[in-house]
Coordinates of C-alpha atoms and ligand atoms in Angstrom, one line a residue:
X29 CA -27.5 171.8 61.6
X30 CA -25.3 169.3 59.6
X31 CA -26.6 168.8 56.0
X32 CA -25.9 165.2 54.7
X33 CA -25.2 164.9 51.2
X34 CA -24.9 162.0 48.9
X35 CA -21.9 160.5 47.2
X36 CA -22.7 160.0 43.5
X37 CA -20.8 159.8 40.2
X38 CA -17.6 160.0 42.4
X39 CA -18.4 163.3 44.3
X40 CA -20.6 164.5 47.1
X41 CA -24.1 166.1 45.8
X42 CA -26.7 167.8 47.5
X43 CA -30.4 168.0 46.3
X44 CA -32.3 171.2 45.6
X45 CA -35.8 170.5 47.4
X46 CA -37.0 170.8 50.8
X47 CA -34.8 168.8 52.9
X48 CA -36.0 166.0 55.4
X49 CA -34.9 166.3 59.0
X50 CA -33.2 163.5 61.1
X51 CA -34.1 163.6 64.8
X52 CA -32.5 162.4 68.1
X53 CA -35.4 160.0 69.3
X54 CA -34.5 160.4 72.9
X55 CA -34.8 164.3 73.1
X56 CA -36.7 165.0 69.9
X57 CA -33.9 167.4 68.8
X58 CA -33.2 167.8 65.2
X59 CA -29.7 166.5 64.1
X60 CA -29.3 166.8 60.4
X61 CA -31.0 167.2 57.3
X62 CA -30.8 165.5 53.8
X63 CA -32.2 166.1 50.4
X64 CA -31.9 164.3 47.1
X65 CA -34.3 166.1 44.9
X66 CA -33.2 166.9 41.4
X67 CA -30.0 164.5 41.6
X68 CA -29.2 162.6 38.5
X69 CA -29.7 159.2 39.7
X70 CA -29.5 157.8 36.1
X71 CA -26.0 159.2 35.7
X72 CA -25.1 157.8 39.0
X73 CA -26.0 154.4 38.3
X74 CA -24.1 154.7 34.9
X75 CA -21.0 156.0 36.6
X76 CA -21.1 152.9 38.9
X77 CA -21.6 150.6 35.9
X78 CA -18.9 151.9 33.7
X79 CA -16.2 152.8 36.4
X80 CA -17.0 150.8 39.4
X81 CA -18.0 147.6 37.7
X82 CA -15.0 147.1 35.5
X83 CA -12.5 147.9 38.3
X84 CA -14.0 145.2 40.4
X85 CA -14.3 142.7 37.7
X86 CA -10.6 143.0 37.1
X87 CA -9.8 142.1 40.3
X88 CA -9.5 138.6 41.9
X89 CA -11.5 137.4 44.7
X90 CA -8.4 137.7 46.9
X91 CA -8.1 141.5 45.8
X92 CA -11.7 142.1 46.4
X93 CA -11.2 140.5 49.9
X94 CA -8.5 142.9 50.4
X95 CA -10.7 145.8 49.5
X96 CA -13.4 144.4 52.1
X97 CA -10.7 144.1 54.8
X98 CA -9.6 147.8 54.0
X99 CA -13.2 149.0 54.3
X100 CA -13.5 147.1 57.6
X101 CA -10.3 148.5 59.1
X102 CA -11.3 152.2 58.2
X103 CA -14.6 151.8 59.7
X104 CA -13.0 150.2 62.9
X105 CA -10.9 153.2 63.2
X106 CA -13.9 155.4 63.6
X107 CA -15.8 152.9 65.9
X108 CA -16.2 155.2 68.9
X109 CA -17.5 158.1 67.0
X110 CA -19.9 155.9 65.0
X111 CA -21.3 154.6 68.2
X112 CA -21.9 158.1 69.5
X113 CA -23.9 158.9 66.3
X114 CA -25.9 155.6 66.7
X115 CA -27.0 156.6 70.2
X116 CA -27.9 160.1 69.1
X117 CA -29.6 159.2 65.8
X118 CA -30.9 155.7 66.3
X119 CA -31.8 155.9 70.2
X120 CA -29.3 153.0 70.6
X121 CA -27.7 152.2 73.9
X122 CA -24.0 151.8 73.5
X123 CA -24.5 147.8 73.4
X124 CA -27.1 148.4 70.6
X125 CA -24.8 150.6 68.7
X126 CA -22.0 148.1 69.0
X127 CA -24.2 145.3 67.8
X128 CA -24.9 147.3 64.6
X129 CA -21.5 148.8 64.1
X130 CA -19.3 145.7 65.0
X131 CA -21.8 143.7 62.9
X132 CA -20.9 145.8 60.0
X133 CA -17.0 145.6 60.7
X134 CA -17.2 141.7 61.3
X135 CA -19.3 141.0 58.1
X136 CA -17.0 142.9 55.9
X137 CA -14.0 141.1 57.5
X138 CA -15.6 137.7 57.2
X139 CA -16.1 138.2 53.7
X140 CA -12.6 139.5 53.1
X141 CA -11.4 136.1 54.6
X142 CA -13.6 134.4 52.2
X143 CA -12.3 136.3 49.4
X144 CA -8.8 135.1 50.4
X145 CA -10.0 131.5 50.4
X146 CA -11.5 131.9 46.9
X147 CA -8.1 133.1 45.8
X148 CA -7.0 134.4 42.4
X149 CA -10.3 133.4 40.5
X150 CA -12.7 136.0 39.2
X151 CA -15.8 133.8 38.9
X152 CA -17.2 130.9 40.6
X153 CA -17.7 127.3 39.6
X154 CA -20.8 125.7 40.6
X155 CA -20.2 122.0 41.4
X156 CA -18.2 119.5 39.3
X157 CA -18.5 119.3 35.5
X158 CA -21.1 117.2 34.0
X159 CA -20.4 114.4 31.5
X160 CA -22.9 114.9 28.6
X161 CA -21.1 112.6 26.2
X162 CA -19.1 109.5 26.2
X163 CA -15.6 109.7 28.0
X164 CA -15.7 113.2 29.0
X165 CA -15.3 114.5 25.6
X166 CA -18.5 116.7 25.8
X167 CA -19.2 118.4 29.2
X168 CA -21.2 121.0 30.7
X169 CA -19.9 123.3 33.5
X170 CA -22.0 125.8 35.7
X171 CA -20.3 128.9 36.3
X172 CA -21.6 132.1 38.2
X173 CA -20.3 135.3 36.5
X174 CA -20.6 138.8 38.2
X175 CA -23.6 140.8 36.8
X176 CA -22.6 143.8 34.7
X177 CA -24.7 146.2 36.6
X178 CA -25.2 147.9 40.0
X179 CA -26.4 146.3 43.2
X180 CA -28.9 148.9 44.6
X181 CA -29.3 148.4 48.3
X182 CA -32.3 149.9 50.0
X183 CA -32.1 149.4 53.8
X184 CA -34.2 149.5 56.7
X185 CA -33.9 152.2 59.7
X186 CA -32.9 149.6 62.3
X187 CA -29.4 148.7 61.2
X188 CA -27.7 151.6 59.3
X189 CA -24.2 150.2 59.7
X190 CA -24.8 146.4 59.5
X191 CA -27.4 146.7 56.6
X192 CA -24.8 148.6 54.6
X193 CA -22.0 146.2 55.4
X194 CA -23.7 142.9 55.0
X195 CA -25.1 143.7 51.6
X196 CA -22.0 145.6 50.3
X197 CA -19.8 142.6 51.4
X198 CA -21.6 140.1 49.3
X199 CA -21.9 142.3 46.1
X200 CA -18.5 143.6 46.1
X201 CA -17.0 140.2 46.6
X202 CA -19.1 139.1 43.8
X203 CA -17.6 141.9 41.7
X204 CA -20.5 144.1 41.5
X205 CA -20.5 147.8 42.5
X206 CA -22.9 149.1 45.1
X207 CA -25.2 152.0 45.4
X208 CA -26.7 151.8 49.0
X209 CA -29.6 153.9 50.3
X210 CA -30.1 154.0 54.0
X211 CA -33.5 154.8 55.5
X212 CA -33.7 158.6 55.8
X213 CA -34.7 158.8 59.4
X214 CA -31.4 157.1 60.7
X215 CA -29.1 157.7 57.8
X216 CA -26.4 159.6 59.9
X217 CA -24.4 156.5 60.6
X218 CA -24.3 155.1 57.2
X219 CA -23.4 158.7 55.7
X220 CA -20.6 159.0 58.2
X221 CA -19.4 155.3 57.2
X222 CA -19.3 156.4 53.5
X223 CA -17.6 159.7 54.5
X224 CA -15.0 157.6 56.4
X225 CA -14.3 155.3 53.4
X226 CA -14.1 158.3 51.0
X227 CA -11.7 160.1 53.3
X228 CA -9.7 157.0 53.6
X229 CA -9.6 156.6 49.9
X230 CA -10.4 153.0 50.2
X231 CA -12.9 152.3 47.4
X232 CA -11.9 153.0 43.8
X233 CA -14.3 155.5 41.6
X234 CA -17.8 154.0 41.3
X235 CA -17.4 150.9 43.6
X236 CA -19.6 152.4 46.5
X237 CA -22.2 155.1 46.1
X238 CA -24.5 156.7 48.7
X239 CA -28.0 158.0 48.2
X240 CA -28.7 159.9 51.3
X241 CA -32.5 160.6 51.6
X242 CA -35.6 159.7 49.4
X243 CA -35.2 157.3 46.5
X244 CA -36.7 159.8 43.9
X245 CA -36.8 158.3 40.5
X246 CA -33.8 155.7 41.2
X247 CA -35.6 152.6 40.3
X248 CA -36.8 154.3 36.8
X249 CA -33.2 154.0 35.9
X250 CA -32.6 150.3 36.6
X251 CA -31.2 148.2 33.7
X252 CA -31.2 144.5 33.1
X253 CA -28.0 143.7 34.7
X254 CA -28.8 145.5 37.9
X255 CA -29.8 143.8 41.2
X256 CA -32.2 145.4 43.8
X257 CA -31.9 144.2 47.5
X258 CA -34.3 145.6 49.9
X259 CA -35.0 145.4 53.7
X260 CA -38.1 147.1 55.2
X261 CA -41.7 146.6 55.4
X262 CA -43.7 144.1 53.4
X263 CA -45.8 147.1 51.8
X264 CA -42.6 148.8 50.4
X265 CA -41.2 145.4 49.4
X266 CA -44.3 144.6 47.4
X267 CA -44.2 148.0 45.9
X268 CA -40.7 147.7 44.7
X269 CA -41.3 144.3 43.3
X270 CA -44.1 145.6 41.3
X271 CA -42.1 148.7 40.1
X272 CA -42.8 149.0 36.3
X273 CA -39.1 149.1 35.4
X274 CA -38.2 146.0 37.6
X275 CA -40.8 144.1 35.8
X276 CA -39.9 145.4 32.4
X277 CA -36.3 144.5 32.5
X278 CA -36.5 141.4 34.9
X279 CA -34.4 143.1 37.8
X280 CA -33.8 140.4 40.4
X281 CA -35.2 141.5 43.7
X282 CA -34.1 140.2 47.1
X283 CA -36.5 141.2 49.8
X284 CA -36.2 140.9 53.7
X285 CA -39.3 142.0 55.0
X286 CA -41.7 141.4 58.1
X287 CA -41.1 138.5 60.2
X288 CA -43.0 136.8 63.2
X289 CA -40.1 135.0 64.6
X290 CA -41.0 132.2 67.2
X291 CA -39.3 130.5 70.1
X292 CA -40.4 127.0 71.0
X293 CA -39.8 125.2 74.4
X294 CA -40.1 121.4 74.0
X295 CA -41.6 119.4 76.8
X296 CA -38.3 117.9 77.8
X297 CA -35.9 120.4 78.5
X298 CA -33.1 120.3 81.0
X299 CA -32.6 123.4 83.5
X300 CA -29.4 124.6 81.2
X301 CA -31.7 124.4 78.3
X302 CA -34.6 126.3 80.0
X303 CA -32.1 129.0 81.5
X304 CA -31.0 129.6 77.7
X305 CA -34.6 130.1 76.5
X306 CA -35.2 132.8 79.4
X307 CA -31.9 134.5 78.6
X308 CA -32.4 134.6 75.0
X309 CA -36.0 135.8 75.3
X310 CA -34.6 138.6 77.5
X311 CA -32.1 139.6 74.9
X312 CA -34.6 139.5 72.1
X313 CA -37.2 141.6 73.8
X314 CA -34.8 144.2 75.0
X315 CA -31.9 144.5 72.4
X316 CA -32.4 147.4 70.0
X317 CA -35.6 148.0 72.0
X318 CA -37.0 145.1 69.9
X319 CA -36.3 146.7 66.6
X320 CA -34.7 143.6 65.0
X321 CA -36.1 141.8 62.0
X322 CA -35.0 138.6 64.0
X323 CA -36.4 139.5 67.3
X324 CA -38.6 136.7 68.8
X325 CA -42.3 137.9 68.5
X326 CA -44.1 134.7 69.5
X327 CA -43.1 132.1 72.4
X328 CA -44.8 128.8 72.4
X329 CA -44.5 126.8 75.6
X330 CA -46.2 123.5 76.7
X331 CA -49.5 124.7 78.5
X332 CA -48.3 123.4 81.9
X333 CA -45.2 125.6 81.8
X334 CA -46.6 128.9 80.7
X335 CA -46.9 130.5 84.2
X336 CA -43.3 129.4 85.0
X337 CA -41.8 131.0 81.8
X338 CA -44.0 134.1 82.5
X339 CA -42.6 134.3 86.2
X340 CA -38.9 133.9 85.2
X341 CA -38.8 136.0 82.1
X342 CA -40.6 138.8 84.1
X343 CA -38.1 138.5 86.8
X344 CA -35.3 139.1 84.4
X345 CA -37.3 141.9 82.4
X346 CA -37.8 143.9 85.6
X347 CA -34.0 144.6 85.6
X348 CA -34.3 146.2 82.0
X349 CA -34.2 149.9 82.5
X350 CA -35.9 152.1 80.0
X351 CA -34.5 155.5 79.4
X352 CA -31.9 157.7 77.9
X353 CA -29.6 155.4 76.0
X354 CA -26.6 157.3 76.6
X355 CA -26.6 156.5 80.2
X356 CA -24.6 153.3 81.4
X357 CA -27.7 152.3 83.8
X358 CA -30.0 152.2 80.8
X359 CA -30.7 149.0 78.9
X360 CA -33.6 149.8 76.6
X361 CA -33.7 153.1 74.5
X362 CA -36.6 154.7 72.5
X363 CA -37.7 153.4 69.2
X364 CA -36.1 155.2 66.2
X365 CA -38.8 157.6 65.3
X366 CA -42.2 159.0 66.3
X367 CA -43.7 157.1 63.4
X368 CA -42.2 153.8 64.7
X369 CA -43.6 154.8 68.2
X370 CA -47.2 155.3 66.8
X371 CA -47.1 152.0 64.9
X372 CA -45.9 150.0 67.8
X373 CA -48.5 151.5 70.2
X374 CA -51.3 150.8 67.5
X375 CA -49.8 147.4 67.2
X376 CA -50.0 146.7 71.0
X377 CA -53.6 147.8 70.9
X378 CA -54.3 145.3 68.2
X379 CA -52.6 142.5 69.9
X380 CA -54.7 143.4 73.1
X381 CA -57.8 142.3 71.3
X382 CA -56.5 138.6 71.9
X383 CA -53.8 139.0 74.3
X384 CA -53.4 140.4 77.8
X385 CA -50.3 142.1 79.4
X386 CA -48.4 139.8 82.0
X387 CA -45.4 142.0 82.3
X388 CA -45.1 145.7 81.8
X389 CA -47.2 148.7 80.9
X390 CA -48.7 148.7 77.6
X391 CA -47.4 152.1 76.7
X392 CA -44.6 154.6 76.8
X393 CA -43.4 153.6 80.2
X394 CA -41.5 156.0 82.5
X395 CA -38.1 156.6 80.9
X396 CA -35.2 157.6 83.2
X397 CA -33.2 160.5 82.4
X398 CA -35.9 162.0 80.0
X399 CA -38.6 164.6 80.5
X400 CA -42.1 163.5 80.6
X401 CA -43.6 163.4 77.0
X402 CA -40.3 163.7 75.3
X403 CA -38.8 160.8 73.1
X404 CA -40.2 157.9 71.2
X405 CA -40.4 155.4 74.0
X406 CA -42.3 152.1 74.3
X407 CA -41.8 150.1 77.4
X408 CA -40.9 146.3 77.2
X409 CA -44.2 144.3 77.3
X410 CA -45.0 140.5 77.5
X411 CA -48.4 139.4 76.4
X412 CA -50.3 136.2 77.0
X413 CA -52.7 134.8 74.6
X414 CA -54.3 131.5 75.7
X415 CA -56.1 130.6 72.4
X416 CA -53.3 130.8 69.8
X417 CA -55.4 129.0 67.1
X418 CA -57.9 132.0 67.3
X419 CA -55.2 134.7 67.9
X420 CA -54.8 135.6 64.1
X421 CA -53.5 139.2 64.8
X422 CA -50.6 137.7 67.0
X423 CA -49.4 135.5 64.0
X424 CA -49.5 138.3 61.2
X425 CA -48.8 141.6 62.9
X426 CA -45.2 142.5 63.6
X427 CA -45.0 145.0 66.4
X428 CA -41.6 146.5 65.8
X429 CA -40.5 147.3 69.5
X430 CA -39.8 145.7 72.7
X431 CA -42.9 143.3 72.6
X432 CA -43.5 139.6 72.5
X433 CA -46.5 137.2 73.1
X434 CA -46.4 134.0 75.1
X435 CA -48.9 131.0 74.1
X436 CA -49.6 127.5 75.0
X437 CA -49.2 124.5 72.7
X438 CA -49.9 120.8 73.1
X439 CA -46.3 119.7 73.5
X440 CA -46.0 117.9 70.1
X441 CA -43.5 119.2 67.5
X442 CA -46.2 118.8 64.8
X443 CA -48.6 121.1 67.1
X444 CA -45.9 123.8 67.8
X445 CA -45.0 123.7 64.2
X446 CA -48.7 124.3 62.9
X447 CA -48.9 127.3 65.3
X448 CA -45.5 128.7 64.2
X449 CA -46.5 128.2 60.4
X450 CA -49.5 130.5 61.0
X451 CA -46.8 133.3 60.7
X452 CA -46.7 132.3 57.0
X453 CA -42.8 132.4 56.8
X454 CA -40.2 133.9 59.1
X455 CA -36.5 134.7 59.2
X456 CA -35.7 132.5 62.2
X457 CA -37.2 130.2 64.9
X458 CA -35.5 129.0 68.0
X459 CA -36.1 125.6 69.6
X460 CA -35.1 124.5 73.0
X461 CA -35.2 120.8 74.2
X462 CA -33.3 117.8 75.1
X463 CA -35.3 114.9 73.5
X464 CA -33.5 114.2 70.2
X465 CA -36.3 112.6 68.4
X466 CA -38.7 115.5 69.2
X467 CA -35.9 118.0 67.9
X468 CA -35.4 116.0 64.9
X469 CA -39.1 116.2 64.2
X470 CA -39.3 119.6 65.0
X471 CA -36.5 120.7 62.4
X472 CA -38.4 118.8 59.6
X473 CA -41.5 120.5 60.5
X474 CA -40.2 124.1 60.9
X475 CA -37.5 124.1 58.2
X476 CA -39.8 124.9 55.3
X477 CA -41.2 127.9 56.9
X478 CA -37.8 129.5 58.0
X479 CA -34.4 130.7 56.6
X480 CA -32.8 129.6 59.8
X481 CA -33.4 127.6 62.8
X482 CA -31.5 127.6 66.0
X483 CA -31.5 124.5 68.3
X484 CA -30.4 124.6 72.0
X485 CA -29.8 121.5 74.1
X486 CA -28.1 121.3 77.4
X487 CA -24.9 120.2 75.9
X488 CA -24.3 123.6 74.4
X489 CA -26.9 125.7 76.1
X490 CA -24.1 127.9 77.8
X491 CA -22.5 128.8 74.5
X492 CA -25.7 129.2 72.5
X493 CA -26.2 132.5 70.9
X494 CA -29.6 134.4 71.0
X495 CA -31.3 133.5 67.7
X496 CA -31.6 137.4 66.8
X497 CA -27.9 137.3 66.0
X498 CA -27.2 137.0 62.2
X499 CA -23.9 135.4 61.2
X500 CA -22.2 136.1 57.9
X501 CA -21.6 132.4 57.2
X502 CA -25.2 131.4 57.8
X503 CA -28.3 132.2 55.5
X504 CA -30.2 135.1 56.4
X505 CA -33.8 135.5 54.9
X506 CA -37.0 133.7 55.0
X507 CA -40.0 132.5 53.0
X508 CA -43.3 134.1 52.5
X509 CA -44.0 137.0 54.8
X510 CA -40.4 137.4 55.6
X511 CA -40.0 138.4 51.9
X512 CA -38.7 135.2 50.1
X513 CA -35.2 136.6 50.2
X514 CA -31.8 135.1 50.9
X515 CA -28.6 137.0 52.0
X516 CA -25.3 136.0 53.6
X517 CA -24.5 132.3 54.1
X518 CA -20.9 132.6 53.1
X519 CA -20.4 132.1 49.4
X520 CA -24.2 131.6 49.0
X521 CA -24.5 135.3 49.7
X522 CA -22.8 136.0 46.3
X523 CA -25.7 134.4 44.2
X524 CA -27.9 137.3 43.9
X525 CA -25.0 139.2 42.4
X526 CA -24.0 136.6 39.8
X527 CA -25.5 135.0 36.8
X528 CA -25.5 131.3 36.6
X529 CA -24.5 130.1 33.0
X530 CA -24.2 126.6 31.9
X531 CA -21.4 126.3 29.4
X532 CA -21.3 123.1 27.4
X533 CA -18.7 121.9 24.9
X534 CA -15.2 120.5 24.5
X535 CA -14.7 118.9 28.0
X536 CA -10.8 119.2 28.3
X537 CA -11.0 122.8 26.9
X538 CA -13.8 123.9 29.4
X539 CA -11.9 122.2 32.3
X540 CA -8.7 124.2 31.2
X541 CA -10.9 127.4 31.3
X542 CA -12.7 126.5 34.6
X543 CA -9.8 124.6 36.4
X544 CA -12.2 121.7 37.4
X545 CA -11.5 118.3 36.0
X546 CA -13.6 115.6 38.1
X547 CA -16.9 115.1 36.2
X548 CA -20.2 114.7 38.5
X549 CA -21.9 111.5 38.9
Ligands
LIG2 P1 -39.9 151.1 55.0 O1 -40.8 152.3 55.1 O2 -40.4 150.1 54.1 O3 -38.4 151.6 54.3 C1 -37.4 150.8 54.0 C2 -36.5 151.5 53.1 O4 -37.2 151.4 51.8 C3 -36.3 152.8 53.5 O5 -34.8 153.2 53.0 C4 -37.1 153.8 52.7 O6 -36.6 155.0 52.4 C5 -37.1 152.9 51.3 N1 -38.4 153.2 50.6 C6 -39.6 153.5 51.1 N2 -40.5 153.6 49.9 C7 -39.6 153.6 48.8 C8 -39.9 153.7 47.5 N3 -41.2 153.9 47.0 N4 -38.8 153.6 46.6 C9 -37.7 153.2 47.1 N5 -37.4 153.0 48.4 C10 -38.4 153.3 49.2 O7 -39.5 150.4 56.3 P2 -38.9 151.0 57.6 O8 -39.7 152.3 57.9 O9 -37.5 150.9 57.4 O10 -39.4 149.9 58.6 C11 -40.8 149.7 58.6 C12 -41.1 148.3 59.0 O11 -40.5 147.3 58.2 C13 -40.8 148.0 60.5 O12 -41.8 148.5 61.2 C14 -40.9 146.5 60.3 O13 -42.0 146.0 60.4 C15 -40.2 146.1 59.1 N6 -38.8 145.9 59.0 C16 -38.2 144.7 58.6 C17 -36.8 144.4 58.8 C18 -36.4 143.1 58.2 O14 -35.3 142.9 58.1 N7 -37.4 142.0 58.1 C19 -36.2 145.2 59.1 C20 -36.5 146.6 59.4 C21 -37.9 146.8 59.4 P3 -37.0 156.4 53.3 O15 -36.6 156.1 54.6 O16 -36.2 157.3 52.6 O17 -38.5 156.5 53.1

């Protein structure tokens, strides 16, 4: 069995403890092991700070963009092999695997393009200079300088490739080296990506490190210029935020956690708009077997259309075949681990206290191409809760699987928003309708609770992307339960890795330093 090592301090290193085992969630077969016990993580962070940091800060944005482009191309060259690993270790269908791996390749390339457009500078100006004296003699400039530490990235099990790529793209373009830690259970794809990059000689020493396995005492070694970005459960997020060292030296923490994302059908919706809703809901329930932080968990429909939506969505879901994800005729694979399967089945049982199944078996289903009892399967399931105001558990429990709950609302934008807000902050909500005034009101009601909204009307319904698709140029993150974090969003994605500093002084001299001459206001 393959032993996955970590790439730290510029070399591959293995631990000396009892290794963790990675499994194939379709067959339950062990695939690989990894172990981080005894690794010197303080030295690894120092190596990144002292070798990778200066190298990146000496590079212009355009040069850092070239680095990201080279990473993207090296990963792309191994795309097919990576897809196979994602099918084996993540239980991904080929489509699911492409979503993750192409997302990684595409996000790195999008940030490579951004680097090119930012050109030969090494830091960012934030807005125009501000005149704080008469006639521009005394001015203030806001600059964002790359932090002098390491970006420590702790990722969730569901996107081993994209999670690595989207976080690394922002940090590296900002000029900050990365230590990335995939979730242990699905680390095979992230490990291979780093191996590919090491083999291709793309990243200079200390620019990208990999910790493959448990985090050990990593956080004890964080310094005041480091940044911690985390994706995973709210519980772990809270633990990392409250870590003694994080609090002691004020390490910024960016958290993407649980999210009860919603879809809302407005009372006025043309056929094309309605069709997009059904199409998108099908994608959000089945893609990655529902293991997406952005998947739609709650569906709000005017009371008189609930039966119609259930019938049309069920019709589509009937075509979604559960089973061995390596087969071409299968659309929904297993969950990633036994623990995830157990948590999802327990979650379904909790939801059933207030909601009843209207499509699918509330269980492991009958996966095709798999022996009975083998694998971590959960069958696609649509639930219906007729009293959403009292269905508290539906608004707070994220069942991380192919499961969604449909609920009626009173048809007003305010009524929908008050139910959506019961989720206490989400990554994304999607709204489907054709009454402009209604849509405008919905946007203002929903925006404070979300990091992203998608609006679909008849004019663009055919081209509308399902809401679970995260785009590099748009914000990803959400308030409250979703963690309060913010990632991507083009140049905004560099913010966590840079320090805002107001520099005030001789206006013309500062303008020469910063290359900006038009004062604000
Ligand atoms: P998790 O248990 O919170 O783990 C996430 C990451 O944190 C993993 O890399 C894990 O490493 C690491 N970790 C755990 N304890 C740590 C500690 N004390 N110090 C440092 N790192 C630590 O989450 P998960 O198992 O990946 O997912 C569980 C749930 O998170 C899902 O069911 C879902 O509800 C939610 N989730 C949310 C998102 C989102 O983007 N919003 C994405 C995925 C999952 P190990 O694997 O080595 O333990």
